[in-house]
Amino acid sequence: GSEMCIRDSPTKAPSYADENPYTDIDNYDWALEAIIGLTNAGIVNGMGDGEFNPAGNVTREQFCKMVVQLFGINATDPSSDFVDVDESKWYAPYVNAAVSAGFVQGQSDEYFGIGESIMRQDMATILYRAMGKTGDEIALEFSDADNIAAYATNAVAELCGLGIMNGYEDGSFKPRGSATRAEASKVVWEVYKVMN
């Protein structure tokens, strides 16, 4: 009886095709797990019609919703002191919850900055505050480290130390750059994995 030769087949990457509700994230292999994982966890949702809009910039209010959902904070009260927060809109309770929890501040006492793209350094700051300090700060050796606002420096150092955020291939961090919905999902997913 000759023994059959059993060849080890290479491990296939997990297929999310079966559970992928979106039609527009096929070219986002690096963010697939994050987008689908967060969708299943009820932390992010699409824009309707099966679209996630992965390349769209994340607004300040969208990111508030992601963080409030991520940390399971009660968001029922839409009231706000900001003149640009429309209390009848979907985002109002999330903005209020994130502000009340101390995770995020307005751009001024009057304006929250509704509709504006969230900056990467603000994304870091909000998550840092929400997580509480964990002590994994690294020395910031980004080429543009001097451009990181003073209020965000510890947050960026912490999130980079934890591997939640990182810089770009050219050595920069782009603290004032915006984040796409795919990029923000990846960052939030890394936090989700640290917490769970």
PDB file of N, CA and C in Angstrom, residues 86-152:
ATOM      1  N   ASP A  86     -27.418  70.709  14.659  1.00  0.00           N
ATOM      2  CA  ASP A  86     -28.863  70.673  14.428  1.00  0.00           C
ATOM      3  C   ASP A  86     -29.432  69.521  15.255  1.00  0.00           C
ATOM      4  N   GLU A  87     -30.200  69.852  16.292  1.00  0.00           N
ATOM      5  CA  GLU A  87     -30.655  68.837  17.241  1.00  0.00           C
ATOM      6  C   GLU A  87     -31.639  67.847  16.627  1.00  0.00           C
ATOM      7  N   SER A  88     -32.095  68.124  15.412  1.00  0.00           N
ATOM      8  CA  SER A  88     -33.022  67.193  14.755  1.00  0.00           C
ATOM      9  C   SER A  88     -32.290  66.185  13.874  1.00  0.00           C
ATOM     10  N   LYS A  89     -30.967  66.351  13.741  1.00  0.00           N
ATOM     11  CA  LYS A  89     -30.198  65.479  12.852  1.00  0.00           C
ATOM     12  C   LYS A  89     -29.687  64.224  13.582  1.00  0.00           C
ATOM     13  N   TRP A  90     -29.387  63.196  12.805  1.00  0.00           N
ATOM     14  CA  TRP A  90     -28.956  61.901  13.361  1.00  0.00           C
ATOM     15  C   TRP A  90     -27.744  62.017  14.275  1.00  0.00           C
ATOM     16  N   TYR A  91     -26.867  62.980  13.982  1.00  0.00           N
ATOM     17  CA  TYR A  91     -25.587  63.022  14.685  1.00  0.00           C
ATOM     18  C   TYR A  91     -25.673  63.678  16.062  1.00  0.00           C
ATOM     19  N   ALA A  92     -26.748  64.438  16.310  1.00  0.00           N
ATOM     20  CA  ALA A  92     -26.793  65.277  17.515  1.00  0.00           C
ATOM     21  C   ALA A  92     -26.579  64.497  18.822  1.00  0.00           C
ATOM     22  N   PRO A  93     -27.275  63.366  19.030  1.00  0.00           N
ATOM     23  CA  PRO A  93     -27.043  62.652  20.302  1.00  0.00           C
ATOM     24  C   PRO A  93     -25.628  62.117  20.454  1.00  0.00           C
ATOM     25  N   TYR A  94     -25.003  61.771  19.327  1.00  0.00           N
ATOM     26  CA  TYR A  94     -23.637  61.227  19.389  1.00  0.00           C
ATOM     27  C   TYR A  94     -22.625  62.329  19.713  1.00  0.00           C
ATOM     28  N   VAL A  95     -22.806  63.485  19.089  1.00  0.00           N
ATOM     29  CA  VAL A  95     -21.922  64.616  19.388  1.00  0.00           C
ATOM     30  C   VAL A  95     -22.068  64.993  20.856  1.00  0.00           C
ATOM     31  N   ASN A  96     -23.304  65.079  21.321  1.00  0.00           N
ATOM     32  CA  ASN A  96     -23.554  65.440  22.711  1.00  0.00           C
ATOM     33  C   ASN A  96     -22.925  64.426  23.664  1.00  0.00           C
ATOM     34  N   ALA A  97     -23.080  63.151  23.344  1.00  0.00           N
ATOM     35  CA  ALA A  97     -22.528  62.103  24.212  1.00  0.00           C
ATOM     36  C   ALA A  97     -21.006  62.173  24.250  1.00  0.00           C
ATOM     37  N   ALA A  98     -20.386  62.385  23.093  1.00  0.00           N
ATOM     38  CA  ALA A  98     -18.917  62.428  23.034  1.00  0.00           C
ATOM     39  C   ALA A  98     -18.371  63.660  23.751  1.00  0.00           C
ATOM     40  N   VAL A  99     -19.074  64.787  23.615  1.00  0.00           N
ATOM     41  CA  VAL A  99     -18.654  66.018  24.299  1.00  0.00           C
ATOM     42  C   VAL A  99     -18.851  65.872  25.804  1.00  0.00           C
ATOM     43  N   SER A 100     -20.023  65.341  26.190  1.00  0.00           N
ATOM     44  CA  SER A 100     -20.327  65.184  27.618  1.00  0.00           C
ATOM     45  C   SER A 100     -19.341  64.248  28.301  1.00  0.00           C
ATOM     46  N   ALA A 101     -18.895  63.229  27.577  1.00  0.00           N
ATOM     47  CA  ALA A 101     -17.955  62.254  28.142  1.00  0.00           C
ATOM     48  C   ALA A 101     -16.538  62.818  28.222  1.00  0.00           C
ATOM     49  N   GLY A 102     -16.321  63.986  27.605  1.00  0.00           N
ATOM     50  CA  GLY A 102     -15.000  64.600  27.640  1.00  0.00           C
ATOM     51  C   GLY A 102     -14.051  64.070  26.590  1.00  0.00           C
ATOM     52  N   PHE A 103     -14.589  63.336  25.591  1.00  0.00           N
ATOM     53  CA  PHE A 103     -13.733  62.760  24.556  1.00  0.00           C
ATOM     54  C   PHE A 103     -13.343  63.789  23.507  1.00  0.00           C
ATOM     55  N   VAL A 104     -14.213  64.741  23.267  1.00  0.00           N
ATOM     56  CA  VAL A 104     -14.006  65.675  22.164  1.00  0.00           C
ATOM     57  C   VAL A 104     -14.484  67.049  22.582  1.00  0.00           C
ATOM     58  N   GLN A 105     -13.848  68.055  22.009  1.00  0.00           N
ATOM     59  CA  GLN A 105     -14.244  69.432  22.263  1.00  0.00           C
ATOM     60  C   GLN A 105     -14.633  70.077  20.949  1.00  0.00           C
ATOM     61  N   GLY A 106     -15.361  71.165  21.051  1.00  0.00           N
ATOM     62  CA  GLY A 106     -15.686  71.919  19.854  1.00  0.00           C
ATOM     63  C   GLY A 106     -14.462  72.641  19.332  1.00  0.00           C
ATOM     64  N   GLN A 107     -14.590  73.166  18.131  1.00  0.00           N
ATOM     65  CA  GLN A 107     -13.486  73.953  17.581  1.00  0.00           C
ATOM     66  C   GLN A 107     -13.431  75.315  18.248  1.00  0.00           C
ATOM     67  N   SER A 108     -14.555  75.728  18.810  1.00  0.00           N
ATOM     68  CA  SER A 108     -14.633  76.930  19.642  1.00  0.00           C
ATOM     69  C   SER A 108     -15.783  76.691  20.601  1.00  0.00           C
ATOM     70  N   ASP A 109     -16.088  77.680  21.448  1.00  0.00           N
ATOM     71  CA  ASP A 109     -17.218  77.511  22.356  1.00  0.00           C
ATOM     72  C   ASP A 109     -18.534  77.462  21.589  1.00  0.00           C
ATOM     73  N   GLU A 110     -18.557  78.081  20.411  1.00  0.00           N
ATOM     74  CA  GLU A 110     -19.800  78.178  19.654  1.00  0.00           C
ATOM     75  C   GLU A 110     -19.970  77.086  18.607  1.00  0.00           C
ATOM     76  N   TYR A 111     -18.845  76.685  17.994  1.00  0.00           N
ATOM     77  CA  TYR A 111     -18.928  75.779  16.846  1.00  0.00           C
ATOM     78  C   TYR A 111     -18.261  74.438  17.133  1.00  0.00           C
ATOM     79  N   PHE A 112     -18.987  73.366  16.815  1.00  0.00           N
ATOM     80  CA  PHE A 112     -18.404  72.044  16.960  1.00  0.00           C
ATOM     81  C   PHE A 112     -17.532  71.700  15.762  1.00  0.00           C
ATOM     82  N   GLY A 113     -17.964  72.146  14.575  1.00  0.00           N
ATOM     83  CA  GLY A 113     -17.247  71.802  13.345  1.00  0.00           C
ATOM     84  C   GLY A 113     -17.965  70.711  12.577  1.00  0.00           C
ATOM     85  N   ILE A 114     -19.284  70.754  12.598  1.00  0.00           N
ATOM     86  CA  ILE A 114     -20.101  69.772  11.878  1.00  0.00           C
ATOM     87  C   ILE A 114     -19.759  69.825  10.386  1.00  0.00           C
ATOM     88  N   GLY A 115     -19.622  68.654   9.793  1.00  0.00           N
ATOM     89  CA  GLY A 115     -19.369  68.576   8.354  1.00  0.00           C
ATOM     90  C   GLY A 115     -17.911  68.683   7.975  1.00  0.00           C
ATOM     91  N   GLU A 116     -17.063  69.036   8.928  1.00  0.00           N
ATOM     92  CA  GLU A 116     -15.629  69.150   8.627  1.00  0.00           C
ATOM     93  C   GLU A 116     -14.951  67.800   8.795  1.00  0.00           C
ATOM     94  N   SER A 117     -13.988  67.532   7.935  1.00  0.00           N
ATOM     95  CA  SER A 117     -13.223  66.291   8.047  1.00  0.00           C
ATOM     96  C   SER A 117     -12.452  66.285   9.360  1.00  0.00           C
ATOM     97  N   ILE A 118     -12.435  65.127  10.009  1.00  0.00           N
ATOM     98  CA  ILE A 118     -11.668  65.050  11.254  1.00  0.00           C
ATOM     99  C   ILE A 118     -10.189  64.928  10.928  1.00  0.00           C
ATOM    100  N   MET A 119      -9.367  65.638  11.675  1.00  0.00           N
ATOM    101  CA  MET A 119      -7.917  65.555  11.476  1.00  0.00           C
ATOM    102  C   MET A 119      -7.384  64.310  12.187  1.00  0.00           C
ATOM    103  N   ARG A 120      -6.312  63.766  11.641  1.00  0.00           N
ATOM    104  CA  ARG A 120      -5.716  62.569  12.239  1.00  0.00           C
ATOM    105  C   ARG A 120      -5.307  62.799  13.696  1.00  0.00           C
ATOM    106  N   GLN A 121      -4.783  63.980  14.013  1.00  0.00           N
ATOM    107  CA  GLN A 121      -4.367  64.207  15.395  1.00  0.00           C
ATOM    108  C   GLN A 121      -5.575  64.303  16.331  1.00  0.00           C
ATOM    109  N   ASP A 122      -6.722  64.744  15.797  1.00  0.00           N
ATOM    110  CA  ASP A 122      -7.926  64.783  16.633  1.00  0.00           C
ATOM    111  C   ASP A 122      -8.510  63.389  16.822  1.00  0.00           C
ATOM    112  N   MET A 123      -8.405  62.563  15.787  1.00  0.00           N
ATOM    113  CA  MET A 123      -8.820  61.181  15.897  1.00  0.00           C
ATOM    114  C   MET A 123      -8.024  60.499  17.021  1.00  0.00           C
ATOM    115  N   ALA A 124      -6.714  60.728  17.014  1.00  0.00           N
ATOM    116  CA  ALA A 124      -5.842  60.156  18.047  1.00  0.00           C
ATOM    117  C   ALA A 124      -6.240  60.661  19.427  1.00  0.00           C
ATOM    118  N   THR A 125      -6.497  61.961  19.535  1.00  0.00           N
ATOM    119  CA  THR A 125      -6.806  62.563  20.830  1.00  0.00           C
ATOM    120  C   THR A 125      -8.106  62.020  21.398  1.00  0.00           C
ATOM    121  N   ILE A 126      -9.129  61.896  20.552  1.00  0.00           N
ATOM    122  CA  ILE A 126     -10.434  61.412  20.999  1.00  0.00           C
ATOM    123  C   ILE A 126     -10.323  59.965  21.495  1.00  0.00           C
ATOM    124  N   LEU A 127      -9.631  59.122  20.741  1.00  0.00           N
ATOM    125  CA  LEU A 127      -9.485  57.720  21.141  1.00  0.00           C
ATOM    126  C   LEU A 127      -8.639  57.594  22.403  1.00  0.00           C
ATOM    127  N   TYR A 128      -7.615  58.410  22.514  1.00  0.00           N
ATOM    128  CA  TYR A 128      -6.721  58.408  23.685  1.00  0.00           C
ATOM    129  C   TYR A 128      -7.523  58.748  24.940  1.00  0.00           C
ATOM    130  N   ARG A 129      -8.350  59.798  24.823  1.00  0.00           N
ATOM    131  CA  ARG A 129      -9.166  60.191  25.978  1.00  0.00           C
ATOM    132  C   ARG A 129     -10.182  59.109  26.320  1.00  0.00           C
ATOM    133  N   ALA A 130     -10.765  58.496  25.286  1.00  0.00           N
ATOM    134  CA  ALA A 130     -11.812  57.495  25.518  1.00  0.00           C
ATOM    135  C   ALA A 130     -11.225  56.224  26.143  1.00  0.00           C
ATOM    136  N   MET A 131     -10.011  55.872  25.736  1.00  0.00           N
ATOM    137  CA  MET A 131      -9.387  54.650  26.243  1.00  0.00           C
ATOM    138  C   MET A 131      -8.824  54.833  27.638  1.00  0.00           C
ATOM    139  N   GLY A 132      -8.484  56.062  27.983  1.00  0.00           N
ATOM    140  CA  GLY A 132      -7.747  56.289  29.216  1.00  0.00           C
ATOM    141  C   GLY A 132      -6.296  55.949  28.959  1.00  0.00           C
ATOM    142  N   LYS A 133      -5.401  56.569  29.680  1.00  0.00           N
ATOM    143  CA  LYS A 133      -3.986  56.393  29.392  1.00  0.00           C
ATOM    144  C   LYS A 133      -3.529  54.969  29.675  1.00  0.00           C
ATOM    145  N   THR A 134      -2.761  54.409  28.764  1.00  0.00           N
ATOM    146  CA  THR A 134      -2.300  53.044  28.966  1.00  0.00           C
ATOM    147  C   THR A 134      -0.776  52.907  29.002  1.00  0.00           C
ATOM    148  N   GLY A 135      -0.046  53.976  28.760  1.00  0.00           N
ATOM    149  CA  GLY A 135       1.390  53.946  28.998  1.00  0.00           C
ATOM    150  C   GLY A 135       2.259  53.280  27.954  1.00  0.00           C
ATOM    151  N   ASP A 136       1.836  53.313  26.691  1.00  0.00           N
ATOM    152  CA  ASP A 136       2.668  52.741  25.633  1.00  0.00           C
ATOM    153  C   ASP A 136       3.211  53.817  24.706  1.00  0.00           C
ATOM    154  N   GLU A 137       3.531  54.958  25.275  1.00  0.00           N
ATOM    155  CA  GLU A 137       3.998  56.061  24.433  1.00  0.00           C
ATOM    156  C   GLU A 137       5.364  55.738  23.849  1.00  0.00           C
ATOM    157  N   ILE A 138       5.550  56.182  22.605  1.00  0.00           N
ATOM    158  CA  ILE A 138       6.855  56.029  21.975  1.00  0.00           C
ATOM    159  C   ILE A 138       7.390  57.417  21.649  1.00  0.00           C
ATOM    160  N   ALA A 139       8.692  57.490  21.438  1.00  0.00           N
ATOM    161  CA  ALA A 139       9.273  58.742  20.972  1.00  0.00           C
ATOM    162  C   ALA A 139       8.808  58.964  19.537  1.00  0.00           C
ATOM    163  N   LEU A 140       8.336  60.170  19.266  1.00  0.00           N
ATOM    164  CA  LEU A 140       7.820  60.454  17.924  1.00  0.00           C
ATOM    165  C   LEU A 140       8.965  60.840  17.008  1.00  0.00           C
ATOM    166  N   GLU A 141       9.218  59.999  16.040  1.00  0.00           N
ATOM    167  CA  GLU A 141      10.326  60.266  15.120  1.00  0.00           C
ATOM    168  C   GLU A 141       9.823  60.556  13.724  1.00  0.00           C
ATOM    169  N   PHE A 142       8.569  61.004  13.632  1.00  0.00           N
ATOM    170  CA  PHE A 142       8.033  61.361  12.315  1.00  0.00           C
ATOM    171  C   PHE A 142       8.727  62.610  11.791  1.00  0.00           C
ATOM    172  N   SER A 143       8.843  62.692  10.485  1.00  0.00           N
ATOM    173  CA  SER A 143       9.515  63.841   9.880  1.00  0.00           C
ATOM    174  C   SER A 143       8.762  65.134  10.171  1.00  0.00           C
ATOM    175  N   ASP A 144       7.460  65.026  10.425  1.00  0.00           N
ATOM    176  CA  ASP A 144       6.653  66.222  10.683  1.00  0.00           C
ATOM    177  C   ASP A 144       6.137  66.261  12.122  1.00  0.00           C
ATOM    178  N   ALA A 145       6.879  65.620  13.034  1.00  0.00           N
ATOM    179  CA  ALA A 145       6.443  65.562  14.435  1.00  0.00           C
ATOM    180  C   ALA A 145       6.227  66.958  15.019  1.00  0.00           C
ATOM    181  N   ASP A 146       6.996  67.933  14.533  1.00  0.00           N
ATOM    182  CA  ASP A 146       6.850  69.305  15.045  1.00  0.00           C
ATOM    183  C   ASP A 146       5.493  69.906  14.694  1.00  0.00           C
ATOM    184  N   ASN A 147       4.818  69.323  13.708  1.00  0.00           N
ATOM    185  CA  ASN A 147       3.517  69.863  13.293  1.00  0.00           C
ATOM    186  C   ASN A 147       2.360  69.320  14.122  1.00  0.00           C
ATOM    187  N   ILE A 148       2.641  68.352  14.990  1.00  0.00           N
ATOM    188  CA  ILE A 148       1.575  67.786  15.820  1.00  0.00           C
ATOM    189  C   ILE A 148       1.259  68.783  16.928  1.00  0.00           C
ATOM    190  N   ALA A 149      -0.018  69.124  17.073  1.00  0.00           N
ATOM    191  CA  ALA A 149      -0.424  70.100  18.088  1.00  0.00           C
ATOM    192  C   ALA A 149      -0.042  69.593  19.471  1.00  0.00           C
ATOM    193  N   ALA A 150       0.262  70.540  20.375  1.00  0.00           N
ATOM    194  CA  ALA A 150       0.688  70.173  21.725  1.00  0.00           C
ATOM    195  C   ALA A 150      -0.346  69.281  22.413  1.00  0.00           C
ATOM    196  N   TYR A 151      -1.636  69.591  22.205  1.00  0.00           N
ATOM    197  CA  TYR A 151      -2.675  68.816  22.892  1.00  0.00           C
ATOM    198  C   TYR A 151      -2.760  67.371  22.389  1.00  0.00           C
ATOM    199  N   ALA A 152      -2.198  67.118  21.202  1.00  0.00           N
ATOM    200  CA  ALA A 152      -2.338  65.795  20.587  1.00  0.00           C
ATOM    201  C   ALA A 152      -1.078  64.945  20.697  1.00  0.00           C
TER     202      ALA A 152
END
